[in-house]
CSV table of N, CA and C in Angstrom, one decimal:
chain,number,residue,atom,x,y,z
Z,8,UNK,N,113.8,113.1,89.0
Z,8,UNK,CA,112.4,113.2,88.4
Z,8,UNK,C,111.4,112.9,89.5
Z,9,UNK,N,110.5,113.8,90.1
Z,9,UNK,CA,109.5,113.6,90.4
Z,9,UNK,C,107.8,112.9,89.8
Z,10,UNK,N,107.4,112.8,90.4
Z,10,UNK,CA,105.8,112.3,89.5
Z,10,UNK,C,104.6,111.4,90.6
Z,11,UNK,N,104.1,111.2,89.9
Z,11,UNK,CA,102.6,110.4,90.4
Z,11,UNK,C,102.0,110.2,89.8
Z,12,UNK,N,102.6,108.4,89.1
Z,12,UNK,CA,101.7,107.8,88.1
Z,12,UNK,C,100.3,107.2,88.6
Z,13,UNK,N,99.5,107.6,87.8
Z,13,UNK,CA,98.6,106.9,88.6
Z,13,UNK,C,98.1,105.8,87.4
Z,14,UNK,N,98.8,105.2,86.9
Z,14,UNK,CA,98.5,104.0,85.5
Z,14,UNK,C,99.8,103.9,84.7
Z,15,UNK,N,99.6,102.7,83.9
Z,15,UNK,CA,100.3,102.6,83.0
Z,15,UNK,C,100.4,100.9,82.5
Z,16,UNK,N,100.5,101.0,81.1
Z,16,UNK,CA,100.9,99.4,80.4
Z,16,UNK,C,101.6,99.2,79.9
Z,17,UNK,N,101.6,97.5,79.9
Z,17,UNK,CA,103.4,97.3,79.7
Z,17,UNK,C,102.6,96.3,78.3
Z,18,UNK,N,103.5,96.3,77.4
Z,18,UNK,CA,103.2,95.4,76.1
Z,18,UNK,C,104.4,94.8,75.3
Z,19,UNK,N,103.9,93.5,75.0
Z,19,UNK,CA,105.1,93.1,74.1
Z,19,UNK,C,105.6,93.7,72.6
Z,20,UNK,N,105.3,94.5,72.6
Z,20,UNK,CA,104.8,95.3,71.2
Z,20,UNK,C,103.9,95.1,70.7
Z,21,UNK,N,102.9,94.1,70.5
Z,21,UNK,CA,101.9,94.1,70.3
Z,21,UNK,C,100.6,94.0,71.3
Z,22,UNK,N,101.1,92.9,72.1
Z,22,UNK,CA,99.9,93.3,73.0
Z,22,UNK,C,100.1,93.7,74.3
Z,23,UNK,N,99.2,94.0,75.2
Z,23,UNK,CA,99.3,94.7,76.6
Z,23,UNK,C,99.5,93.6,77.6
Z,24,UNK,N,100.3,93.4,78.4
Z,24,UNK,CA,101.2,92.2,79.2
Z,24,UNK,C,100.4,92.2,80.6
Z,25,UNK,N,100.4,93.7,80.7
Z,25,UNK,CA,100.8,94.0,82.2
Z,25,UNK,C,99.6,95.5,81.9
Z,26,UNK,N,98.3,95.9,83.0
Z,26,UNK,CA,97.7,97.2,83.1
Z,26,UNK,C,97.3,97.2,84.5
Z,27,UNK,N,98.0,98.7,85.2
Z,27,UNK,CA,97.8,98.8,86.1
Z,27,UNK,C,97.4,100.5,86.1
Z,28,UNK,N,95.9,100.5,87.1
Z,28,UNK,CA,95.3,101.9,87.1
Z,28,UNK,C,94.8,102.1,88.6
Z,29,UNK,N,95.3,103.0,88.7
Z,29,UNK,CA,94.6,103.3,90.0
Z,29,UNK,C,93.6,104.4,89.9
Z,30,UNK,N,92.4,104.0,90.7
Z,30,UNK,CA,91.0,104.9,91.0
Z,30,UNK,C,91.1,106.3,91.5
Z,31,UNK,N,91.6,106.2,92.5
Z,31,UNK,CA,91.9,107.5,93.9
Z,31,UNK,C,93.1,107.1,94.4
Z,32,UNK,N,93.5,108.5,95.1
Z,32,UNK,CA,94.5,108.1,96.1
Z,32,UNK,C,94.5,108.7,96.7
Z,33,UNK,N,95.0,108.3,98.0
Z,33,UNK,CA,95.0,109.1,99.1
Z,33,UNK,C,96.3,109.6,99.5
Z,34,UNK,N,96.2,111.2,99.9
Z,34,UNK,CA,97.8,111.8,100.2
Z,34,UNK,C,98.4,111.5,100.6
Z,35,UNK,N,97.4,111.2,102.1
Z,35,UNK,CA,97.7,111.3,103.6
Z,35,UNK,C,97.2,110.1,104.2
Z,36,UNK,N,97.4,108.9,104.1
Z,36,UNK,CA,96.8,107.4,103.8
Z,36,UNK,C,97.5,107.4,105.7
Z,37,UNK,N,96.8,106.6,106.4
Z,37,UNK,CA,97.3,105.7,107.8
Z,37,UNK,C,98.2,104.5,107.0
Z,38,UNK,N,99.1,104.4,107.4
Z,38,UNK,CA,100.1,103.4,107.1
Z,38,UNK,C,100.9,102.1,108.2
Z,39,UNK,N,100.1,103.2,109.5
Z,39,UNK,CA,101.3,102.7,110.8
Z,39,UNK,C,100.9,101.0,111.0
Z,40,UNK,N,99.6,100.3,110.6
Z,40,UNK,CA,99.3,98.9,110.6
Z,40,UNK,C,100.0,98.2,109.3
Z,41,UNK,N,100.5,99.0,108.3
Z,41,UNK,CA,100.6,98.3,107.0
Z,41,UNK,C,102.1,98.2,106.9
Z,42,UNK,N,102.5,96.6,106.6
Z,42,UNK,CA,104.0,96.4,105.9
Z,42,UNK,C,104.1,97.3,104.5
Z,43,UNK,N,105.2,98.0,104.8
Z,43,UNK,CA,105.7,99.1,103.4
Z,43,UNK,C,106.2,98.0,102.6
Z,44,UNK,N,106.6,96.7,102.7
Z,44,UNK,CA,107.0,95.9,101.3
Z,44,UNK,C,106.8,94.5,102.4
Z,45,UNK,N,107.2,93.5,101.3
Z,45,UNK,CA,106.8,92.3,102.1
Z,45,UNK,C,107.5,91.4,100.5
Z,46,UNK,N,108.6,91.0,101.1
Z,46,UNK,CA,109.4,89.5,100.4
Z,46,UNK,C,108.7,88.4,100.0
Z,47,UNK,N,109.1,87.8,99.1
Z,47,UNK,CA,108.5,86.1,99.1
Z,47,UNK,C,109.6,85.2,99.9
Z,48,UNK,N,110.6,85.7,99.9
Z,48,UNK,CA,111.8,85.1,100.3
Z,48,UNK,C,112.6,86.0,101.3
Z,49,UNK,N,112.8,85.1,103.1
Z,49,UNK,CA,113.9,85.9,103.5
Z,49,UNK,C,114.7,86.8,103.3
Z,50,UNK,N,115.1,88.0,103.3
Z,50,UNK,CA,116.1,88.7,103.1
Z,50,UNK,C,117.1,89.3,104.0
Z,51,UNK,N,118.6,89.1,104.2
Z,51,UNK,CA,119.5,90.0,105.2
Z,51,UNK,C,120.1,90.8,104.6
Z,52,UNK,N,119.9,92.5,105.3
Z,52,UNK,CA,120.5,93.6,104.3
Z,52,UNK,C,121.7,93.3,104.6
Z,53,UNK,N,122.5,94.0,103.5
Z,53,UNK,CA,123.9,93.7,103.2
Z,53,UNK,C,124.1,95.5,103.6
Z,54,UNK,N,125.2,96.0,103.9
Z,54,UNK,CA,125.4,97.3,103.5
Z,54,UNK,C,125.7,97.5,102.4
Z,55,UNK,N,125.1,98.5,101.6
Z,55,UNK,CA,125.1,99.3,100.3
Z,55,UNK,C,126.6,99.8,100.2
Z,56,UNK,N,126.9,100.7,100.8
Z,56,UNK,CA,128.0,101.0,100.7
Z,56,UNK,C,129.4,100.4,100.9
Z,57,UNK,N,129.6,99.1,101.2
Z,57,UNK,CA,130.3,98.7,101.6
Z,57,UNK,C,130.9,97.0,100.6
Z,58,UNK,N,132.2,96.7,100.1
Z,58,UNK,CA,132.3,95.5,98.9
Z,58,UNK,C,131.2,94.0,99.4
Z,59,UNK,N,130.2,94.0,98.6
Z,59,UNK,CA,129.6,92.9,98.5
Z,59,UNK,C,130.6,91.6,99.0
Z,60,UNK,N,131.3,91.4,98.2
Z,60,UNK,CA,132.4,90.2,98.1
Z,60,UNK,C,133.3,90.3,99.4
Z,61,UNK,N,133.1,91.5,100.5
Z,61,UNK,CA,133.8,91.6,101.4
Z,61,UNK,C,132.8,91.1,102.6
Z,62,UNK,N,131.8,91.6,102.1
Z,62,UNK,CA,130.7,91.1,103.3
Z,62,UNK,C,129.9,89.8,103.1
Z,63,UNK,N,130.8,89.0,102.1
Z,63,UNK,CA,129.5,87.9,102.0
Z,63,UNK,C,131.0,86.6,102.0
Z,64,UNK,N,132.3,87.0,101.8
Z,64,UNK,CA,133.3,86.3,102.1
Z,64,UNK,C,134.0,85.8,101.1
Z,65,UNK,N,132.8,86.0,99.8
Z,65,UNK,CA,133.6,85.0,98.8
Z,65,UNK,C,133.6,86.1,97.0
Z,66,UNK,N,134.3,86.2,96.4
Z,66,UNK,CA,134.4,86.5,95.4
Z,66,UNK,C,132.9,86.8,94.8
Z,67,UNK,N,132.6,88.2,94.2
Z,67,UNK,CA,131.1,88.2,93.1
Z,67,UNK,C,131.4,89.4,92.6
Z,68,UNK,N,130.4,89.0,91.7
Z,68,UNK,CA,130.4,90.3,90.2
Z,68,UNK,C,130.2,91.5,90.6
Z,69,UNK,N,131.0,92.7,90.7
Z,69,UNK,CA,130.8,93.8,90.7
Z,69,UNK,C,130.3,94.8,89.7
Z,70,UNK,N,129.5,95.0,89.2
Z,70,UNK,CA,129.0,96.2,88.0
Z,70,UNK,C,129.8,97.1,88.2
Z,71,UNK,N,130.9,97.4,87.4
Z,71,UNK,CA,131.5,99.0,87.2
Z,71,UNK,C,131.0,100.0,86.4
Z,72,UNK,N,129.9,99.7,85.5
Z,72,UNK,CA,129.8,100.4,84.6
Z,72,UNK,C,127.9,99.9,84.6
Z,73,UNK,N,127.2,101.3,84.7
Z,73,UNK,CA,125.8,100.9,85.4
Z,73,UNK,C,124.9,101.9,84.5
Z,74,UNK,N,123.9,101.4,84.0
Z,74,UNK,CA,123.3,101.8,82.9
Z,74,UNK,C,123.3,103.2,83.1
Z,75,UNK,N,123.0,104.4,82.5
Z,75,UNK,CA,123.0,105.6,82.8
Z,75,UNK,C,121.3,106.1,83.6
Z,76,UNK,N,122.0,107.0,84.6
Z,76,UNK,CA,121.3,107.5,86.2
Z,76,UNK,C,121.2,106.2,87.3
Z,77,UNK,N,121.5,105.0,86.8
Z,77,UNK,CA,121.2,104.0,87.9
Z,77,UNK,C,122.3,104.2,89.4
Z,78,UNK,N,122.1,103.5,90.4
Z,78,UNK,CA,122.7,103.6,91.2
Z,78,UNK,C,122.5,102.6,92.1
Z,79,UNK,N,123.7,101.7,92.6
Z,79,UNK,CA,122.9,100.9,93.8
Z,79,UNK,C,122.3,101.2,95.1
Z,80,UNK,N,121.4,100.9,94.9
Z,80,UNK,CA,120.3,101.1,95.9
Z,80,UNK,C,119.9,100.1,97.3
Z,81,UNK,N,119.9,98.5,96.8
Z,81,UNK,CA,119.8,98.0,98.1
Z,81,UNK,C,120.6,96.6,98.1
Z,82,UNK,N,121.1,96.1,98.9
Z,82,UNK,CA,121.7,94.7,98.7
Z,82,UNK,C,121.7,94.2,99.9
Z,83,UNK,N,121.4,92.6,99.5
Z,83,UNK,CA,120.5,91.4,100.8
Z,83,UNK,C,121.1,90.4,100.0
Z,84,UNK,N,121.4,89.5,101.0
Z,84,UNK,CA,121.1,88.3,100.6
Z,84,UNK,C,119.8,87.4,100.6
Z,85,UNK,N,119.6,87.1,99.4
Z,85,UNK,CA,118.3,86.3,99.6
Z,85,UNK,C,117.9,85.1,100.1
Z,86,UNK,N,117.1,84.7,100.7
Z,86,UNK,CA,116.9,83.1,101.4
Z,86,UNK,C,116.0,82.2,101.4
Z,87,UNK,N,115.6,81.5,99.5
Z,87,UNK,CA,114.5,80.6,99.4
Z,87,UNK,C,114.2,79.7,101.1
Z,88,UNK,N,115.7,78.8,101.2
Z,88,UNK,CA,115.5,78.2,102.3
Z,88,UNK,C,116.4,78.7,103.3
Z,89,UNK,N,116.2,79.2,104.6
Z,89,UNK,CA,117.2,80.0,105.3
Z,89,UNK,C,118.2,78.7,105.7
Z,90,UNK,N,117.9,77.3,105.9
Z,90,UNK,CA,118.5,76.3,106.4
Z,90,UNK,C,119.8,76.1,105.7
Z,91,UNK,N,119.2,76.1,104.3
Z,91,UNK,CA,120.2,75.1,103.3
Z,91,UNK,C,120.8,76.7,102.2
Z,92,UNK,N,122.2,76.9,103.0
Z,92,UNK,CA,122.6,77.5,102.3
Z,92,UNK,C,122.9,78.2,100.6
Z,93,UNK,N,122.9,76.7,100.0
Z,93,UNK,CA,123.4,76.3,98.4
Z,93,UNK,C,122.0,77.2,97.8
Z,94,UNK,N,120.6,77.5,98.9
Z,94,UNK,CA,119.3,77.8,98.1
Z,94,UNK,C,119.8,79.8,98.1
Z,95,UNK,N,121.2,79.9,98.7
Z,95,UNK,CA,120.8,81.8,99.2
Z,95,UNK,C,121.6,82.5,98.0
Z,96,UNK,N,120.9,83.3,97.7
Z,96,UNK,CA,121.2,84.4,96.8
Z,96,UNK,C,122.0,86.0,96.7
Z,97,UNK,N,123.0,86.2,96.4
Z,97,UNK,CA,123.0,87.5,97.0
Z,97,UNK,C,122.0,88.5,95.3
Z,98,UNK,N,121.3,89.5,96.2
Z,98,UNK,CA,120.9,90.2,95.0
Z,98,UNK,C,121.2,91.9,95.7
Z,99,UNK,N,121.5,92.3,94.3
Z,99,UNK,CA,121.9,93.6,94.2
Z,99,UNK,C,120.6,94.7,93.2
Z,100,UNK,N,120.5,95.5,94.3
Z,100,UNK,CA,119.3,96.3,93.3
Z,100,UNK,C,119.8,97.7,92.9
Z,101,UNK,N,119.9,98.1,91.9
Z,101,UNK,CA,120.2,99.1,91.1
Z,101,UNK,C,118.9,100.1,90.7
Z,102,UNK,N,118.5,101.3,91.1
Z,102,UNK,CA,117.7,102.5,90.9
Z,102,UNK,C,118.3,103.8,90.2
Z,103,UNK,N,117.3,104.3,89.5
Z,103,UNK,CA,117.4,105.0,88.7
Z,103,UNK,C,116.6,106.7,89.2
Z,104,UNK,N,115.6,105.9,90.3
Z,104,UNK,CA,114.2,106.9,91.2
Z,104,UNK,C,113.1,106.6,90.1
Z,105,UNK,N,113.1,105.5,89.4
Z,105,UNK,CA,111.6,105.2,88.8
Z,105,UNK,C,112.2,103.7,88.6
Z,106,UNK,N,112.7,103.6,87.7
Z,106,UNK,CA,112.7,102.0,87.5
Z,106,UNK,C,114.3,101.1,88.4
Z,107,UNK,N,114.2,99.7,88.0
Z,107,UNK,CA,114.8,98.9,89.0
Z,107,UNK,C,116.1,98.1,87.8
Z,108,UNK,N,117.2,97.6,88.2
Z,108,UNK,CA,117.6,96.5,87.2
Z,108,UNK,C,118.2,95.5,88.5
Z,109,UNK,N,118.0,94.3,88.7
Z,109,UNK,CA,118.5,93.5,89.6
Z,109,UNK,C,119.1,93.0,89.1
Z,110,UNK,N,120.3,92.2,90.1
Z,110,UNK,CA,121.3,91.6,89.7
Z,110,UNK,C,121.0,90.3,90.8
Z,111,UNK,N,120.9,88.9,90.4
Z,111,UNK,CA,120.9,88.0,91.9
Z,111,UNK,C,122.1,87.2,91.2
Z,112,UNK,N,123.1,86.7,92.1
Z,112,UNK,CA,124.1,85.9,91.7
Z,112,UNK,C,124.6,85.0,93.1
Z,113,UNK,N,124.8,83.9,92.8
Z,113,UNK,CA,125.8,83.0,93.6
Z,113,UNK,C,126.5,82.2,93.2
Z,114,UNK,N,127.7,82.4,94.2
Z,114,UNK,CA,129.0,81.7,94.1
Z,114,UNK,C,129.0,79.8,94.2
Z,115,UNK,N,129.7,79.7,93.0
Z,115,UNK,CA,129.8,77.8,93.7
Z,115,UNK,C,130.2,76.9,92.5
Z,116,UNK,N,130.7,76.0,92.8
Z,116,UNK,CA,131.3,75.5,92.0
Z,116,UNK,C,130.5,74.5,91.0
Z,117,UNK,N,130.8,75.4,90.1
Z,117,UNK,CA,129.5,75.1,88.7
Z,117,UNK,C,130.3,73.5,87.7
Z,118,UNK,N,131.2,73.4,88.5
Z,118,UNK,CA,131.9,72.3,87.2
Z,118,UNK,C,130.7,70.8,87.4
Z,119,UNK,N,130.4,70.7,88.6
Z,119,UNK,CA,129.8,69.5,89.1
Z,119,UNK,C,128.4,69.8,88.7
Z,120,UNK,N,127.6,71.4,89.4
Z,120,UNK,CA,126.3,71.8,89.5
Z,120,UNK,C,125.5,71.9,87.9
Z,121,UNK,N,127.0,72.1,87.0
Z,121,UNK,CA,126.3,71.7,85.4
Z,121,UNK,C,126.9,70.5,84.5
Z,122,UNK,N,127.1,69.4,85.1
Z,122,UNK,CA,128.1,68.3,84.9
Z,122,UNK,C,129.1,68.6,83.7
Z,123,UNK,N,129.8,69.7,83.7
Z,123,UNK,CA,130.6,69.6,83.3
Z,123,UNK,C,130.6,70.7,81.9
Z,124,UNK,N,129.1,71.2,81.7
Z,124,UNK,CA,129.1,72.3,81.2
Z,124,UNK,C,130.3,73.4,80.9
Z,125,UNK,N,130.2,74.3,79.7
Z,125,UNK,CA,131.4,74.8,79.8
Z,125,UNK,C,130.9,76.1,80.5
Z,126,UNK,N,131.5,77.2,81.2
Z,126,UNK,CA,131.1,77.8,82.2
Z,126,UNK,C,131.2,79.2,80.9
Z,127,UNK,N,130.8,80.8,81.5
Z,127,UNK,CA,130.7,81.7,80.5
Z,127,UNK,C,129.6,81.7,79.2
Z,128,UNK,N,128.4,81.5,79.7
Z,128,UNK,CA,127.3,81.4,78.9
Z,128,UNK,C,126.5,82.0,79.3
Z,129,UNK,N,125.8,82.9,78.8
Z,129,UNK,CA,124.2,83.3,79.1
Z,129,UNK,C,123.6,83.5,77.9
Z,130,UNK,N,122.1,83.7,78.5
Z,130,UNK,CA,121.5,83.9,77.9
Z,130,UNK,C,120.5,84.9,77.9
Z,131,UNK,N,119.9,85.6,76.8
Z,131,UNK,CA,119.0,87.0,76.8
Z,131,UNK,C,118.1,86.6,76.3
Z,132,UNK,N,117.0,87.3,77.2
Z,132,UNK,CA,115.3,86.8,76.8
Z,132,UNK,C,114.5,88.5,77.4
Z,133,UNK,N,113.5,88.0,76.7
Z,133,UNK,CA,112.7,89.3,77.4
Z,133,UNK,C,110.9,89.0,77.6
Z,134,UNK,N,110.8,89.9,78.2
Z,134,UNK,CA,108.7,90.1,78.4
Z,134,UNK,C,108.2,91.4,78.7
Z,135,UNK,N,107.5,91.7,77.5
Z,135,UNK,CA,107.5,93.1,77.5
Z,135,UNK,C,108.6,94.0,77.6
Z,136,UNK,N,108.3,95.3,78.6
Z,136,UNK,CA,109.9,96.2,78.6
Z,136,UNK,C,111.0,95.5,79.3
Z,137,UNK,N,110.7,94.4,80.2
Z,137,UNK,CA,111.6,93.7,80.7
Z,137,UNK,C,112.7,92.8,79.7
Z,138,UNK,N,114.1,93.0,80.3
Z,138,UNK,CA,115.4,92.2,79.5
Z,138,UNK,C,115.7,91.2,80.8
Z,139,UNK,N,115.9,90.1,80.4
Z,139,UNK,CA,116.8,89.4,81.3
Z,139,UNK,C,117.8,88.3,81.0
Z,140,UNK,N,119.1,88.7,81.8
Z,140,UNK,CA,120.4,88.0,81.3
Z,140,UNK,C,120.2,86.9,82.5
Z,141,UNK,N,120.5,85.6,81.5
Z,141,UNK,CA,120.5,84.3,82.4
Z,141,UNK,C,121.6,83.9,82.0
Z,142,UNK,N,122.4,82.5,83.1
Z,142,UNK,CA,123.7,82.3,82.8
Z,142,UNK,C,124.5,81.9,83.6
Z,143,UNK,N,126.0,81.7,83.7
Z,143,UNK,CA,126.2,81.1,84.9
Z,143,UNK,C,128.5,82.2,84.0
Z,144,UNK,N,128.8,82.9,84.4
Z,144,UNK,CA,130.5,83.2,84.0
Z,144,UNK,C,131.6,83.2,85.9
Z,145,UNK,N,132.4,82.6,85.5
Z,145,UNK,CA,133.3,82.9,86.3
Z,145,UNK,C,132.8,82.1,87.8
Z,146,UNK,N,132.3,80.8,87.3
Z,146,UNK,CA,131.5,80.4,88.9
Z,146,UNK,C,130.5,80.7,89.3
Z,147,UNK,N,129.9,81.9,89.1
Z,147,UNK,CA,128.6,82.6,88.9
Z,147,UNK,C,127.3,82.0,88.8
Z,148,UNK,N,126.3,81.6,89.4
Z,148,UNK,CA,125.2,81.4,88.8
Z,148,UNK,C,124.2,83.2,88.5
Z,149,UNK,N,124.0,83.5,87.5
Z,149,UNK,CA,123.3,85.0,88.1
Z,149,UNK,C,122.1,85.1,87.0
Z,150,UNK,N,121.2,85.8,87.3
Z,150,UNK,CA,119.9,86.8,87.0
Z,150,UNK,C,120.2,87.9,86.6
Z,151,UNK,N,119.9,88.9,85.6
Z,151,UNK,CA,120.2,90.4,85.6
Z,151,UNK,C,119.3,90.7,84.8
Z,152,UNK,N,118.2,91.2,85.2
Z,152,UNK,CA,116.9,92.0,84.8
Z,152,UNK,C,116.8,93.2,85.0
Z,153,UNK,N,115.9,94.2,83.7
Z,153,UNK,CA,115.5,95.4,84.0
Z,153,UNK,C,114.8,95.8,82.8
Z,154,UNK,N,114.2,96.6,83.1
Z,154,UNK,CA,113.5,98.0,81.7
Z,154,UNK,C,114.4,98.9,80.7
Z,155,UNK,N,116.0,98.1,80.9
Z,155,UNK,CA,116.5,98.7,80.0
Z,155,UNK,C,117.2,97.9,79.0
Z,156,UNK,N,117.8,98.6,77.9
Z,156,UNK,CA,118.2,97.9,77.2
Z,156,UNK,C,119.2,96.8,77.3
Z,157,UNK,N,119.1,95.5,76.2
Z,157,UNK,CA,119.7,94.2,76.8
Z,157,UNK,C,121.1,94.4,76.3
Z,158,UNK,N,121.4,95.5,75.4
Z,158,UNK,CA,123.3,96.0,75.7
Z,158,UNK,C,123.8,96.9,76.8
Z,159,UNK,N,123.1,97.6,77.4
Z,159,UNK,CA,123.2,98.0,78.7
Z,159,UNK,C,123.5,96.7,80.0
Z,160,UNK,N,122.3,96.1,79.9
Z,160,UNK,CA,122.6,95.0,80.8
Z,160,UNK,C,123.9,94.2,80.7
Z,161,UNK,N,124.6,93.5,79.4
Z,161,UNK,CA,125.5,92.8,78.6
Z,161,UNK,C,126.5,93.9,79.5
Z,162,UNK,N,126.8,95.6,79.0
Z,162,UNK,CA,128.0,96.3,79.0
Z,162,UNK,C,127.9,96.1,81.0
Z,163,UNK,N,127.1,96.2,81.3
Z,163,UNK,CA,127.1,96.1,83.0
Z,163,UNK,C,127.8,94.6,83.4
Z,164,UNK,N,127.1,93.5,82.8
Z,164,UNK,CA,128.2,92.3,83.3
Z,164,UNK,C,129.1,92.2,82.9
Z,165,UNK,N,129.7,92.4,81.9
Z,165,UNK,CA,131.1,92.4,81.5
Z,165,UNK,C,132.2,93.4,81.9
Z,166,UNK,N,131.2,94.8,83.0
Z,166,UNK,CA,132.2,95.8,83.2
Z,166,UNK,C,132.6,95.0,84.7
Z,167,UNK,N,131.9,93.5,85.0
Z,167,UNK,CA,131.8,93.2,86.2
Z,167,UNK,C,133.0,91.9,86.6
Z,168,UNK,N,133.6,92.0,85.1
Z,168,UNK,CA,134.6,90.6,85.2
Z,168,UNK,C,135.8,91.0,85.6
C-alpha cells in the first residue's frame, strides 16, 4: 500500500487522544543537515535476518506466528544506560509498511527481580488504537505493543514459547 497521509486521529472511542495535521509539504524537502530519526535511548542494530538469541547469546522469544502482512523490520538492542547492562533491552520491530507492533524483552533471572513472584503472567491494557501486552513468561521481562488487535498480539507471544 502506498499513500500520503497528511492527518489523522487516534481516540479512545470516545474521545480524540492523539490529532495530528499537517499544513504543506514539501516533495523535494533538503534533508542532508536533518537526523532521519533520533532515539531517546542508545540503540545497537542487531541483524534482521539473522536468530536474535544467536546474536545476543542468550535464549529470547521468537514470534512464529506474526499478525497478518507484518514482518520483522528492525532489531537493536536498546540502552537506557549503556554502562549497566541489567538496564539493556533487546527490541524487535515488526512492519506491516504503515503501522509498527514492538516487541522489547530481556533475559534474567526473574525469581529474585520479582521476589519470588510466580513467573508466566501478563498483562493487557490499551490507549486508544494502541494494545499492549505487559509481563514477565519464561524469564522474560517483555513489552508487546501495537494497532492491532490484543489476540493477535496474545497468538504472536505464545507462537513465541
Amino acid at each position: 500500500a502506498t499513500g500520503l497521509v497528511l492527518g489523522f486521529v487516534e481516540s479512545d472511542g470516545q474521545n480524540p487522544v492523539l490529532e495530528v495535521t499537517f499544513d504543506w509539504v514539501d516533495l523535494d524537502p533538503d534533508l542532508s543537515q536533518e537526523p532521519l530519526s533520533t532515539h531517546r535511548f542508545q540503540r545497537v542494530p542487531l541483524d534482521p535476518t539473522a536468530s536474535p538469541s544467536a546474536q545476543v547469546g542468550s535464549p529470547l522469544l521468537e514470534p512464529a506466528l506474526l499478525p497478518s502482512g507484518y514482518e520483522l523490520q528492525e532489531l537493536s538492542i536498546m540502552q537506557p544506560d549503556p554502562q549497566d547492562p541489567s538496564t539493556h533491552w533487546v527490541r524487535s520491530e515488526f512492519c506491516d509498511g504503515v503501522d509498527r507492533v514492538i516487541l522489547l524483552q530481556r533475559s534474567r533471572d526473574l525469581s529474585t527481580f520479582y521476589n519470588g513472584a510466580s513467573k508466566g503472567k501478563v498483562r493487557s491494557d490499551h490507549l486508544g488504537s494502541w494494545r499492549f501486552i505487559t509481563g514477565r513468561l519464561a524469564d522474560h521481562e517483555l513489552v508487546l505493543a501495537g494497532k492491532v488487535p490484543e489476540q493477535a498480539l496474545l497468538e504472536m507471544l505464545q507462537s513465541s514459547l
